mmCIF file of N, CA and C in Angstrom:
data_model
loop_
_atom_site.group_PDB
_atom_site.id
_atom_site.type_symbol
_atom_site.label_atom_id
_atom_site.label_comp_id
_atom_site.label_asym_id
_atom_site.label_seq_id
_atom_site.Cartn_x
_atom_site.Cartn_y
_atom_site.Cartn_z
ATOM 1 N N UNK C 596 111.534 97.943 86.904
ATOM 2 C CA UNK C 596 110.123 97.920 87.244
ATOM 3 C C UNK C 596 109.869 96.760 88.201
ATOM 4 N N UNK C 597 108.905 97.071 88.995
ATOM 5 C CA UNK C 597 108.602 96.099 90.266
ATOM 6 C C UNK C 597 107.926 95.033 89.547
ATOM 7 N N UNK C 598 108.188 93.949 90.113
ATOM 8 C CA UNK C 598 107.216 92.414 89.884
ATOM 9 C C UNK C 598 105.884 92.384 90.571
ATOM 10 N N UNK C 599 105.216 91.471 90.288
ATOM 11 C CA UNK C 599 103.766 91.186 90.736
ATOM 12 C C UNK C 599 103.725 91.799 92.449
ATOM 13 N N UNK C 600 102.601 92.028 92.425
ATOM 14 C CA UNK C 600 102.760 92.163 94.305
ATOM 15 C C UNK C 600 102.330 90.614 94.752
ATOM 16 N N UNK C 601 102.901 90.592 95.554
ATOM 17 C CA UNK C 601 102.521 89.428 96.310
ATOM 18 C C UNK C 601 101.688 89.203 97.409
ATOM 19 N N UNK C 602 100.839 90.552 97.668
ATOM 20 C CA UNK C 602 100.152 90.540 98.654
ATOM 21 C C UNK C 602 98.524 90.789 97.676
ATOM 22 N N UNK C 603 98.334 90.518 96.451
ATOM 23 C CA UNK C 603 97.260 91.051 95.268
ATOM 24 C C UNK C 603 96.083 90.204 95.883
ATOM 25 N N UNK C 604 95.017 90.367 95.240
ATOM 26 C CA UNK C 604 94.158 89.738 95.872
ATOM 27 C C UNK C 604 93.312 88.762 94.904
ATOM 28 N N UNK C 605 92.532 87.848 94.982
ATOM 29 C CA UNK C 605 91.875 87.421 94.120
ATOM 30 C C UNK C 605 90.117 87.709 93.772
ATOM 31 N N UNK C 606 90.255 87.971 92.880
ATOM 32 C CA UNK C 606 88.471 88.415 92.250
ATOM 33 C C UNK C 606 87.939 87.628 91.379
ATOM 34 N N UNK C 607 86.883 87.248 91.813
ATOM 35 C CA UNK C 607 86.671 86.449 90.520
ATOM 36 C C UNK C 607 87.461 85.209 89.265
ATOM 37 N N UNK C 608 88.758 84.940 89.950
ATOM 38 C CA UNK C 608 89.886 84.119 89.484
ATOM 39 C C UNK C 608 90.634 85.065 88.360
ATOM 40 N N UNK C 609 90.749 86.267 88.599
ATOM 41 C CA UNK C 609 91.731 87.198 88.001
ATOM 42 C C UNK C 609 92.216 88.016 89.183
ATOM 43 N N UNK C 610 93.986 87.982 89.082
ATOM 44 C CA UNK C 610 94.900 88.684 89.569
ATOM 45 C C UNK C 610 94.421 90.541 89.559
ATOM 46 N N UNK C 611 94.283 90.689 90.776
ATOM 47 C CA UNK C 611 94.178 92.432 90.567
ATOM 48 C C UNK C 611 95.204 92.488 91.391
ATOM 49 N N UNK C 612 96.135 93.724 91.375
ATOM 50 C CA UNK C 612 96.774 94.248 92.224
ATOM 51 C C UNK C 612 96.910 95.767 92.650
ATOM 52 N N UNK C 613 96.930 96.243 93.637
ATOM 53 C CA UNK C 613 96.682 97.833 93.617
ATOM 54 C C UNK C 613 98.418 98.424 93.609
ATOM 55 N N UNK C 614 98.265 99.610 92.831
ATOM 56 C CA UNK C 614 99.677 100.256 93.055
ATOM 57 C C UNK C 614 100.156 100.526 94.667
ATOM 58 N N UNK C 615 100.846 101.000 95.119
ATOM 59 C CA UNK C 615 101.154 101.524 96.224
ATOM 60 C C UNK C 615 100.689 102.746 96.484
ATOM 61 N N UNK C 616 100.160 103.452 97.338
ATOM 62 C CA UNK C 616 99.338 104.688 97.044
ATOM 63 C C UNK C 616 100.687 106.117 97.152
ATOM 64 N N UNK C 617 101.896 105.683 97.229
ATOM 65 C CA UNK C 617 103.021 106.992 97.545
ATOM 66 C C UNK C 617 104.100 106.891 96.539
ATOM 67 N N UNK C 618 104.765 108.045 96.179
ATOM 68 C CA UNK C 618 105.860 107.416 95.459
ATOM 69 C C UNK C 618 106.863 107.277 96.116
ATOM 70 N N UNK C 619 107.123 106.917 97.534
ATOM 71 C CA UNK C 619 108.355 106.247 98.195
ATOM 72 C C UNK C 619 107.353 105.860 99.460
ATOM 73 N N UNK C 620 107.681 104.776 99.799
ATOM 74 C CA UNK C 620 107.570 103.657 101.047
ATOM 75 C C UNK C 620 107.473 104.590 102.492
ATOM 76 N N UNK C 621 106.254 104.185 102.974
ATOM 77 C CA UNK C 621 106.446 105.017 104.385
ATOM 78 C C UNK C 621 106.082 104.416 105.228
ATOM 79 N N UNK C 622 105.953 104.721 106.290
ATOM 80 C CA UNK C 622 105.470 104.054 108.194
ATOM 81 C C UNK C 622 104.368 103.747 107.806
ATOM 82 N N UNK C 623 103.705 102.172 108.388
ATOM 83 C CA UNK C 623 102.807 102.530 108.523
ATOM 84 C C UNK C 623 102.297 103.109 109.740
ATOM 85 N N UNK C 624 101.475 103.944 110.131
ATOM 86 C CA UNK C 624 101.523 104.634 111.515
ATOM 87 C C UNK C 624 99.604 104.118 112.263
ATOM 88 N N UNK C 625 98.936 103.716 111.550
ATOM 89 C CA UNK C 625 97.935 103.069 111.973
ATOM 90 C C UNK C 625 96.936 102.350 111.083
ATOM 91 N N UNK C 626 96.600 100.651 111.026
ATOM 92 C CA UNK C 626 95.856 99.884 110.364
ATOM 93 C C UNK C 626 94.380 100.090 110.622
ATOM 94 N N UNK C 627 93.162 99.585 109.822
ATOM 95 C CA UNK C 627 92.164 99.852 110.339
ATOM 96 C C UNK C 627 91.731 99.123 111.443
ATOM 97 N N UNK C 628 92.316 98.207 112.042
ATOM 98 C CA UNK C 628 91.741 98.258 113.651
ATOM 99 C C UNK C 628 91.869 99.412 114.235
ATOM 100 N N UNK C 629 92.662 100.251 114.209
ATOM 101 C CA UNK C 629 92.910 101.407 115.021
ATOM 102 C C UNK C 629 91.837 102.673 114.329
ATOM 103 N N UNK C 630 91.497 102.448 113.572
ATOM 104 C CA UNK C 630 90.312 103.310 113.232
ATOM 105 C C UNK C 630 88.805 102.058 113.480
ATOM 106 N N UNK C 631 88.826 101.102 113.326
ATOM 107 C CA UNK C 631 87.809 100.634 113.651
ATOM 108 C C UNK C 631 86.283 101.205 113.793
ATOM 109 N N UNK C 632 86.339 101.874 115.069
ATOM 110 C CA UNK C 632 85.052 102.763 115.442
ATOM 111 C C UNK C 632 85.711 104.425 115.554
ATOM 112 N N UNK C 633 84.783 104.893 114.995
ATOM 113 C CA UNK C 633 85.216 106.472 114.966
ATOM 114 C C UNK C 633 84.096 107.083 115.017
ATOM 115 N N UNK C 634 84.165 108.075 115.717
ATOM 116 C CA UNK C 634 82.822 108.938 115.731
ATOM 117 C C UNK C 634 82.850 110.518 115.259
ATOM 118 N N UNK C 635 82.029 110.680 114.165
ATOM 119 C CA UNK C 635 81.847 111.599 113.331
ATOM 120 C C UNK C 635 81.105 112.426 113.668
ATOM 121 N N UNK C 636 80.602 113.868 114.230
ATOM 122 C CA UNK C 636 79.371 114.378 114.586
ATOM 123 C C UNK C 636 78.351 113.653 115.600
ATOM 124 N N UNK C 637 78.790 112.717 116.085
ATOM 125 C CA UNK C 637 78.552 111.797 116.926
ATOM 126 C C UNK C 637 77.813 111.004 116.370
ATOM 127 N N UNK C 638 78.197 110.399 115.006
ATOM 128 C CA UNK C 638 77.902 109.051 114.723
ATOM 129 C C UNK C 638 79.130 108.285 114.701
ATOM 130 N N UNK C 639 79.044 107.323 114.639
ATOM 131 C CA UNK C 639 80.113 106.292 114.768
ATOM 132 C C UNK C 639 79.422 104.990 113.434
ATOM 133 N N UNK C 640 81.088 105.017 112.789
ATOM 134 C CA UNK C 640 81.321 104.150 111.382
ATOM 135 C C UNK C 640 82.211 103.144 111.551
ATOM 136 N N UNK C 641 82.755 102.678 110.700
ATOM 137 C CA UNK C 641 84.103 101.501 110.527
ATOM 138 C C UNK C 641 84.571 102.425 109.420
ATOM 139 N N UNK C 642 85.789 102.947 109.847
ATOM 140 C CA UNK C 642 86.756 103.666 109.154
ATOM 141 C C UNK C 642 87.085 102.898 107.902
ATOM 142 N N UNK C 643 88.015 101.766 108.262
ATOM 143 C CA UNK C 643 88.292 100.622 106.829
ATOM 144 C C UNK C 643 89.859 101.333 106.275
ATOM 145 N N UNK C 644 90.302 102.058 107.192
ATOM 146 C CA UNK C 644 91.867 102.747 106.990
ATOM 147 C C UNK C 644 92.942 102.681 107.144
ATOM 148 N N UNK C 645 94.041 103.089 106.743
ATOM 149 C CA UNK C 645 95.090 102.950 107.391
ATOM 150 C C UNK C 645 96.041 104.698 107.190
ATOM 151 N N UNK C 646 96.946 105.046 108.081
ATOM 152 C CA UNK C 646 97.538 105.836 107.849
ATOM 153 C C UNK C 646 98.805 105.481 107.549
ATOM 154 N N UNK C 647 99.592 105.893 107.100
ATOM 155 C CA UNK C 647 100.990 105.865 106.365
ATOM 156 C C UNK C 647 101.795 107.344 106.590
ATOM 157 N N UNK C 648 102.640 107.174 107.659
ATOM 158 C CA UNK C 648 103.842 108.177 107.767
ATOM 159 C C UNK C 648 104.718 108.465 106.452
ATOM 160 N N UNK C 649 104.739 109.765 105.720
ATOM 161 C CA UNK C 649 105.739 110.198 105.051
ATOM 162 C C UNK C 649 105.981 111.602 105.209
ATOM 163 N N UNK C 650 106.567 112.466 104.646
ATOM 164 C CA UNK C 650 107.193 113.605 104.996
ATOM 165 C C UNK C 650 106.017 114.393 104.214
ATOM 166 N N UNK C 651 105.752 115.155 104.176
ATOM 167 C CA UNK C 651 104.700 116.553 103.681
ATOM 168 C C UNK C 651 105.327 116.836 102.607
ATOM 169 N N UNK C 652 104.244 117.220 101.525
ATOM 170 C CA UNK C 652 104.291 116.652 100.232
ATOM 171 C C UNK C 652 104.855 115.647 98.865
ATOM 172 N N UNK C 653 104.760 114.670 99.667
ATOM 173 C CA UNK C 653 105.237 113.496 99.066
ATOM 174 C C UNK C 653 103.832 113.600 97.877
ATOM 175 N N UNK C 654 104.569 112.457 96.676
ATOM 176 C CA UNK C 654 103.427 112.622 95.675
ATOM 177 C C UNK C 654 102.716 111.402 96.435
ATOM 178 N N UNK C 655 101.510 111.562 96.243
ATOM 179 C CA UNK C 655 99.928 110.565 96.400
ATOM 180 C C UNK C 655 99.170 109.513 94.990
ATOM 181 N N UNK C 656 99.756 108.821 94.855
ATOM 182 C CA UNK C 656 98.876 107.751 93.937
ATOM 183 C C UNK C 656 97.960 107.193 93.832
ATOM 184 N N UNK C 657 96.823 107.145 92.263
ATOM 185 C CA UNK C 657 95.891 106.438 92.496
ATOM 186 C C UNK C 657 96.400 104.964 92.319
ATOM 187 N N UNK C 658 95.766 104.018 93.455
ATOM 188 C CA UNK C 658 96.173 102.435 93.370
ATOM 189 C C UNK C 658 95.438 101.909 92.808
ATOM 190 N N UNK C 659 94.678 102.244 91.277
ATOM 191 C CA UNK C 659 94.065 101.226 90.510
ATOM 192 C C UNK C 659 93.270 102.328 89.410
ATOM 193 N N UNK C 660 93.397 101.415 88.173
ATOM 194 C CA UNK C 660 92.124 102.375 87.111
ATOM 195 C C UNK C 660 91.532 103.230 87.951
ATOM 196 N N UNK C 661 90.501 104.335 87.681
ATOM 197 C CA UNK C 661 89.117 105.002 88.193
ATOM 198 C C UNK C 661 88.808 106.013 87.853
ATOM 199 N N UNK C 662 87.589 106.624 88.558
ATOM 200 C CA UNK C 662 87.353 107.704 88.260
ATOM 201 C C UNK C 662 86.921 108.150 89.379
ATOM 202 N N UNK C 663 87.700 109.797 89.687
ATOM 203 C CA UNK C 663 87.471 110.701 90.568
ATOM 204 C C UNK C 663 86.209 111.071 91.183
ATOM 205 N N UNK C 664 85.999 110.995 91.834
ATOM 206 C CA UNK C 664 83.936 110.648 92.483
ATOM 207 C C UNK C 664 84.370 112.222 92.635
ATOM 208 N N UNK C 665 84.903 112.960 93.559
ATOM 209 C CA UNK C 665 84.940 113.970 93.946
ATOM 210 C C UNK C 665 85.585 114.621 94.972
ATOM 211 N N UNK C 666 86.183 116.083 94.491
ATOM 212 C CA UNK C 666 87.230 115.957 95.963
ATOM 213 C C UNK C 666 86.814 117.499 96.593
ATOM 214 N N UNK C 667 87.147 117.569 97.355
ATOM 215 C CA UNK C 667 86.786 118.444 98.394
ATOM 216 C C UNK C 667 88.273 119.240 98.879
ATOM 217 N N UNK C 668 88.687 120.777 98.245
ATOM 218 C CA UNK C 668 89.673 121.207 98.753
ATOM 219 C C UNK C 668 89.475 122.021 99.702
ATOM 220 N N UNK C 669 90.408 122.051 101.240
ATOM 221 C CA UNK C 669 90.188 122.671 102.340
ATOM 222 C C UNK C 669 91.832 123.185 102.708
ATOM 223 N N UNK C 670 91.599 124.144 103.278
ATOM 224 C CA UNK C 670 93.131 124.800 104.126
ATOM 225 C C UNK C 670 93.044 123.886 104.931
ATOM 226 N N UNK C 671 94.879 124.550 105.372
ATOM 227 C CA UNK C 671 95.191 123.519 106.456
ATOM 228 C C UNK C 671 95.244 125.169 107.526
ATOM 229 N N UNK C 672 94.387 124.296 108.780
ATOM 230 C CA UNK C 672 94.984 125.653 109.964
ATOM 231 C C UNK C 672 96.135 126.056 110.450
ATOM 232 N N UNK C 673 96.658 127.030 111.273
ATOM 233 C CA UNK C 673 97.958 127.123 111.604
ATOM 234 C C UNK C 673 98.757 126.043 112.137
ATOM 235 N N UNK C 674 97.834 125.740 112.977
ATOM 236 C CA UNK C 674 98.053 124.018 113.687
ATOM 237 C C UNK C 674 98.318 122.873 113.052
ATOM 238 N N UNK C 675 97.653 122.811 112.397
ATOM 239 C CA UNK C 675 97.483 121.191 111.513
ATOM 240 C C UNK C 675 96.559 120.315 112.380
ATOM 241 N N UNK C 676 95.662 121.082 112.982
ATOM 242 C CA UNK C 676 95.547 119.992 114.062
ATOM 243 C C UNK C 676 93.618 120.217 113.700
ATOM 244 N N UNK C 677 93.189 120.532 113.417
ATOM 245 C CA UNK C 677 91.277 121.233 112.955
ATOM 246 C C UNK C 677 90.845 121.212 111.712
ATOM 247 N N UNK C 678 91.720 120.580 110.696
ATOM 248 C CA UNK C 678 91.460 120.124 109.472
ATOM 249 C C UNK C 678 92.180 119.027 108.968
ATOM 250 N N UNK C 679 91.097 118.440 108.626
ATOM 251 C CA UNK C 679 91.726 117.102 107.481
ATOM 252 C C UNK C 679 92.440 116.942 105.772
ATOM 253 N N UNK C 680 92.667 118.804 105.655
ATOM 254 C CA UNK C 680 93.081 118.997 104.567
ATOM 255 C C UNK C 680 92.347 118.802 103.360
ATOM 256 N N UNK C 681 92.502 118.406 102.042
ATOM 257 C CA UNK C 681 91.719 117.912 100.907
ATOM 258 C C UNK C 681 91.448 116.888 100.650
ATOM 259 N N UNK C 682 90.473 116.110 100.260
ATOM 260 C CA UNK C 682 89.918 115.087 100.561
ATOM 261 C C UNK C 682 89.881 115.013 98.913
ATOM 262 N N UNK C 683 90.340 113.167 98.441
ATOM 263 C CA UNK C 683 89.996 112.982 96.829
ATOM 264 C C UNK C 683 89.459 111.560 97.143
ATOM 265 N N UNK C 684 88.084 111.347 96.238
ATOM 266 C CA UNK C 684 87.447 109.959 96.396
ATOM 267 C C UNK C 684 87.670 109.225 94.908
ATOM 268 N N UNK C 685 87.902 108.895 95.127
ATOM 269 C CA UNK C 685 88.664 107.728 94.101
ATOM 270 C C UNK C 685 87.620 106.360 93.746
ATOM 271 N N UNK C 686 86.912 106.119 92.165
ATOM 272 C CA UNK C 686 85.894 104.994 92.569
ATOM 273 C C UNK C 686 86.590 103.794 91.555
ATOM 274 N N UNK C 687 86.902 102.654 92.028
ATOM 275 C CA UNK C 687 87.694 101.969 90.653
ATOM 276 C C UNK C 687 86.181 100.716 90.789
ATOM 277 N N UNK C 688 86.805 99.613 90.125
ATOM 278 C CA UNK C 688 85.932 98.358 90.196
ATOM 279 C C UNK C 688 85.684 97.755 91.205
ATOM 280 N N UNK C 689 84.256 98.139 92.083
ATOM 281 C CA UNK C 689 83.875 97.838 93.326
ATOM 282 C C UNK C 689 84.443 98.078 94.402
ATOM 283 N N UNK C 690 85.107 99.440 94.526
ATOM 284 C CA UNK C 690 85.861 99.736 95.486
ATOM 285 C C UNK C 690 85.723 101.824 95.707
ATOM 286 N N UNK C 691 85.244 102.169 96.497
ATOM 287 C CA UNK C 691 85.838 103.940 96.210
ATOM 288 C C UNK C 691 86.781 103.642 97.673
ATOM 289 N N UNK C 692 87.835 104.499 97.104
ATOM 290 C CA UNK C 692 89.227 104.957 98.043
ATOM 291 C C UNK C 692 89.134 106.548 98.417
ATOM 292 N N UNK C 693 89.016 106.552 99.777
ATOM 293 C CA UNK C 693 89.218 108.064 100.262
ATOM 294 C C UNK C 693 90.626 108.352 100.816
ATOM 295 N N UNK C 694 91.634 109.445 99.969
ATOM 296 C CA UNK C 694 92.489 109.890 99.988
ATOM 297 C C UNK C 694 92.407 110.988 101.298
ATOM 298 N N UNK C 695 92.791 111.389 102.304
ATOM 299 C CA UNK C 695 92.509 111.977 103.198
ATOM 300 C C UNK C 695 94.210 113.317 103.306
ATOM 301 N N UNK C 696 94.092 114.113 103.749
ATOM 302 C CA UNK C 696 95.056 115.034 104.143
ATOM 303 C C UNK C 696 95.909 115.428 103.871
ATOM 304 N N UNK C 697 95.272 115.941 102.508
ATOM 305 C CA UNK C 697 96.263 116.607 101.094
ATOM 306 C C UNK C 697 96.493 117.556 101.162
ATOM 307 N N UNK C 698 97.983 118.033 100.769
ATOM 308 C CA UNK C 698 98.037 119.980 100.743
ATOM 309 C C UNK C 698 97.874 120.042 99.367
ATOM 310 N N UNK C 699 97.968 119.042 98.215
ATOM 311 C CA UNK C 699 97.472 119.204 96.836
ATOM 312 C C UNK C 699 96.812 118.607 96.290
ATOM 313 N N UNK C 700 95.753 118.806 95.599
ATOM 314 C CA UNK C 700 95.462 117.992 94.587
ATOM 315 C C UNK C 700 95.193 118.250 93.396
ATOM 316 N N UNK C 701 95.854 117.701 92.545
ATOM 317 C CA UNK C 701 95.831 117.417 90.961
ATOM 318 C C UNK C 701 94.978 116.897 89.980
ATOM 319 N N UNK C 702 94.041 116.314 90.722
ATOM 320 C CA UNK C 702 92.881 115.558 89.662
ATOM 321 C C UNK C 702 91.534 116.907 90.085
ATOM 322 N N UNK C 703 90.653 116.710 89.082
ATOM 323 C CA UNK C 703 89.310 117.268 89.337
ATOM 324 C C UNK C 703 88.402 116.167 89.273
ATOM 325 N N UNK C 704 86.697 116.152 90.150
ATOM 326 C CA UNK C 704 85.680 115.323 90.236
ATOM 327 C C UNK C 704 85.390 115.455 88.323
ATOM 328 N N UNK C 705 85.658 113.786 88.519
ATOM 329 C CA UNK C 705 84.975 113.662 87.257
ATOM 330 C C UNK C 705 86.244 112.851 86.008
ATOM 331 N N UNK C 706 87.230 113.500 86.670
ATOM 332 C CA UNK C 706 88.897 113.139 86.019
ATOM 333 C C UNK C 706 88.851 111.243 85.938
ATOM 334 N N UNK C 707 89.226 110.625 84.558
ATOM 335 C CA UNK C 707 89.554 109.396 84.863
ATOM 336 C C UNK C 707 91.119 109.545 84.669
ATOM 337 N N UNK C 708 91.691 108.901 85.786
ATOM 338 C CA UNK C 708 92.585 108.235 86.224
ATOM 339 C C UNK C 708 93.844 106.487 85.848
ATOM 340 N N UNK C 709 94.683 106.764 85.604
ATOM 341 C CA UNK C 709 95.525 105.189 85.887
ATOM 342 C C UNK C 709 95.813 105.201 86.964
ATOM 343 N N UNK C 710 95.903 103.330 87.231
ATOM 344 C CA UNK C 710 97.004 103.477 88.084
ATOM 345 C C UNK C 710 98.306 103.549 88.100
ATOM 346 N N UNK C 711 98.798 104.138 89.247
ATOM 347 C CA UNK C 711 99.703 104.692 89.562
ATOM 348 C C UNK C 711 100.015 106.343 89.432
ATOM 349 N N UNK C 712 98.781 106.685 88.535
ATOM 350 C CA UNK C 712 99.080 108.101 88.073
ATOM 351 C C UNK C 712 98.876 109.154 89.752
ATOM 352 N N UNK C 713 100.073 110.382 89.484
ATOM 353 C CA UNK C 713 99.996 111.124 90.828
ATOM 354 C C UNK C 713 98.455 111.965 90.772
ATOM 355 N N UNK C 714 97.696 112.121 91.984
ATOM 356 C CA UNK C 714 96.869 112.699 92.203
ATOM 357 C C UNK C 714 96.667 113.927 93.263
ATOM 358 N N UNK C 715 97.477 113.946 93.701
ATOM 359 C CA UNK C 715 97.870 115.068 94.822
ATOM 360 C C UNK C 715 98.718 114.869 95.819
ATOM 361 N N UNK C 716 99.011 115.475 97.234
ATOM 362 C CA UNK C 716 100.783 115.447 97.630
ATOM 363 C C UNK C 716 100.057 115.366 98.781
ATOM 364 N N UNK C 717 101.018 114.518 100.221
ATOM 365 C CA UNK C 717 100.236 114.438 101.447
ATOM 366 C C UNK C 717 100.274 115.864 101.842
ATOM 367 N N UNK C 718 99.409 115.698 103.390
ATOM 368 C CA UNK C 718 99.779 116.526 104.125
ATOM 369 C C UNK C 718 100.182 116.348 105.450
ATOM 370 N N UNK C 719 99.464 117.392 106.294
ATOM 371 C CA UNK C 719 99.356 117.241 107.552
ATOM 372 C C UNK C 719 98.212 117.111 108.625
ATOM 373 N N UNK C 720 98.222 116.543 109.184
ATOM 374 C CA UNK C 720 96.883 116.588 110.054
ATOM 375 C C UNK C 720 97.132 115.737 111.556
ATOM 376 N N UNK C 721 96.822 116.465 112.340
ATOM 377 C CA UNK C 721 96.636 115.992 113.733
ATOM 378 C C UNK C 721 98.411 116.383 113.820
ATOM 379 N N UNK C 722 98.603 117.321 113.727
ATOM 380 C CA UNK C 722 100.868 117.662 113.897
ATOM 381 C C UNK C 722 101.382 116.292 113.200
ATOM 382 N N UNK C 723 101.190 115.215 112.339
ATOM 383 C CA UNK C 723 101.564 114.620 112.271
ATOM 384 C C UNK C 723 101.363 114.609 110.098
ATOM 385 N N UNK C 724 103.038 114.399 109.580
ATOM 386 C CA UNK C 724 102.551 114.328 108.108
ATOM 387 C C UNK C 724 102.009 112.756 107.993
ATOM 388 N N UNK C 725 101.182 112.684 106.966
ATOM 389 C CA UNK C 725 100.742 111.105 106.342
ATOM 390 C C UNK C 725 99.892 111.429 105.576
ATOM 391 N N UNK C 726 99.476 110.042 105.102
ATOM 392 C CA UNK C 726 98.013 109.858 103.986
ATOM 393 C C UNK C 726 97.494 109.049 104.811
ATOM 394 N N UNK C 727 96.033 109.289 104.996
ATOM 395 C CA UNK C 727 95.230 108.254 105.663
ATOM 396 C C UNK C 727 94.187 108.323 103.906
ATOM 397 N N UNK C 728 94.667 106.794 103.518
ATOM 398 C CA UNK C 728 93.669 106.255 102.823
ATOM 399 C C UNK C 728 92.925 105.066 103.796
ATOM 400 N N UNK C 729 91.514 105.881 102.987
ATOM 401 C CA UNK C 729 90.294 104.720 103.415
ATOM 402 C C UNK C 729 89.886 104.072 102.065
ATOM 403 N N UNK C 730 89.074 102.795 102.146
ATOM 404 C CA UNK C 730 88.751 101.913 101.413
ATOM 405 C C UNK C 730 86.840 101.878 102.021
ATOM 406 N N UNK C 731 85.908 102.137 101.437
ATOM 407 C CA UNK C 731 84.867 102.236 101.928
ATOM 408 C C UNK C 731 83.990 100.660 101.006
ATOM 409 N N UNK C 732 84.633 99.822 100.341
ATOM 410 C CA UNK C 732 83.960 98.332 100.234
ATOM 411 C C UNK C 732 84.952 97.276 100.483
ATOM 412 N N UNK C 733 84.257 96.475 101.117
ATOM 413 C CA UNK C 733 85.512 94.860 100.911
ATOM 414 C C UNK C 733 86.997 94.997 102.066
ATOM 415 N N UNK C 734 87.656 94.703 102.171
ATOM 416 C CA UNK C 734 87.947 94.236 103.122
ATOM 417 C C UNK C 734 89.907 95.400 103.161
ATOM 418 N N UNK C 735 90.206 95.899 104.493
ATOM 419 C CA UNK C 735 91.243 97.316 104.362
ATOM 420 C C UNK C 735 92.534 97.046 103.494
ATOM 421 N N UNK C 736 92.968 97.717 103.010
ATOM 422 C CA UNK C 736 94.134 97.609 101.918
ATOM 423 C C UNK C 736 94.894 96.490 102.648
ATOM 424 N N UNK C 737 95.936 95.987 102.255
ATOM 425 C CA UNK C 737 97.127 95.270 102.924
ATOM 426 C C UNK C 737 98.357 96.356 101.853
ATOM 427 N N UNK C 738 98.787 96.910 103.200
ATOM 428 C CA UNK C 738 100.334 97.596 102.781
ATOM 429 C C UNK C 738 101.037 97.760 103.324
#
């Protein structure tokens, strides 16, 4: 079993640490500077993301206690390239995590969660496999 992370953060003068969100180590393929500004329907947000290269259907982890806010299952097109796949929102202690571009998911809205427990398998999106988790409070994962 792995030791403390060393990248954990401090709250309140207690150690939290988040699991790793995959069950094997992948690219990272873009931090949230690179999502920074994004424009949605033509609004524009702060993403707060990062994507992570792994192979299509790798398992997907929740990185902390929570409970499932709600997920949203969608096909993937022939392409991979016009959908963001299934979407799972994840809410732990002052934090919801958006799981982005799942070909599975395993939890239902409403499901409480451990961490580390699997919650659904990446996918594909934009021709490219990964998980783009977002972090929508406080400051983008470090992974």
């Amino acid at each position: 079993m792995a030791g403390p992370n060393p990248r954990a953060r401090q709250r309140g003068g207690n150690q939290n640490t988040f699991a790793y969100p995959l069950t094997i180590r992948g690219q990272l393929g873009s931090t949230p500077s690179d999502h920074a500004q994004r424009s949605v329907g033509g609004l524009w947000y702060n993403d707060n993301a990062v994507d992570i290269s792994v192979s299509e259907n790798t398992g997907v982890k929740a990185v902390a206690d929570g409970t499932i806010g709600s997920v949203s299952i969608r096909g993937r097109t022939p392409d991979s390239t016009t959908n963001s796949g299934s979407t799972v929102f994840l809410t732990t202690e002052g934090d919801e995590w958006a799981y982005m571009h799942l070909n599975d998911v395993s939890v239902s809205q409403g499901d409480q969660v451990t961490k580390g427990q699997l919650i659904g398998e990446s996918g594909i999106a934009n021709n490219s496999a990964h998980l783009h988790l977002g972090r929508k409070n406080g400051n983008p994962m470090d992974v």
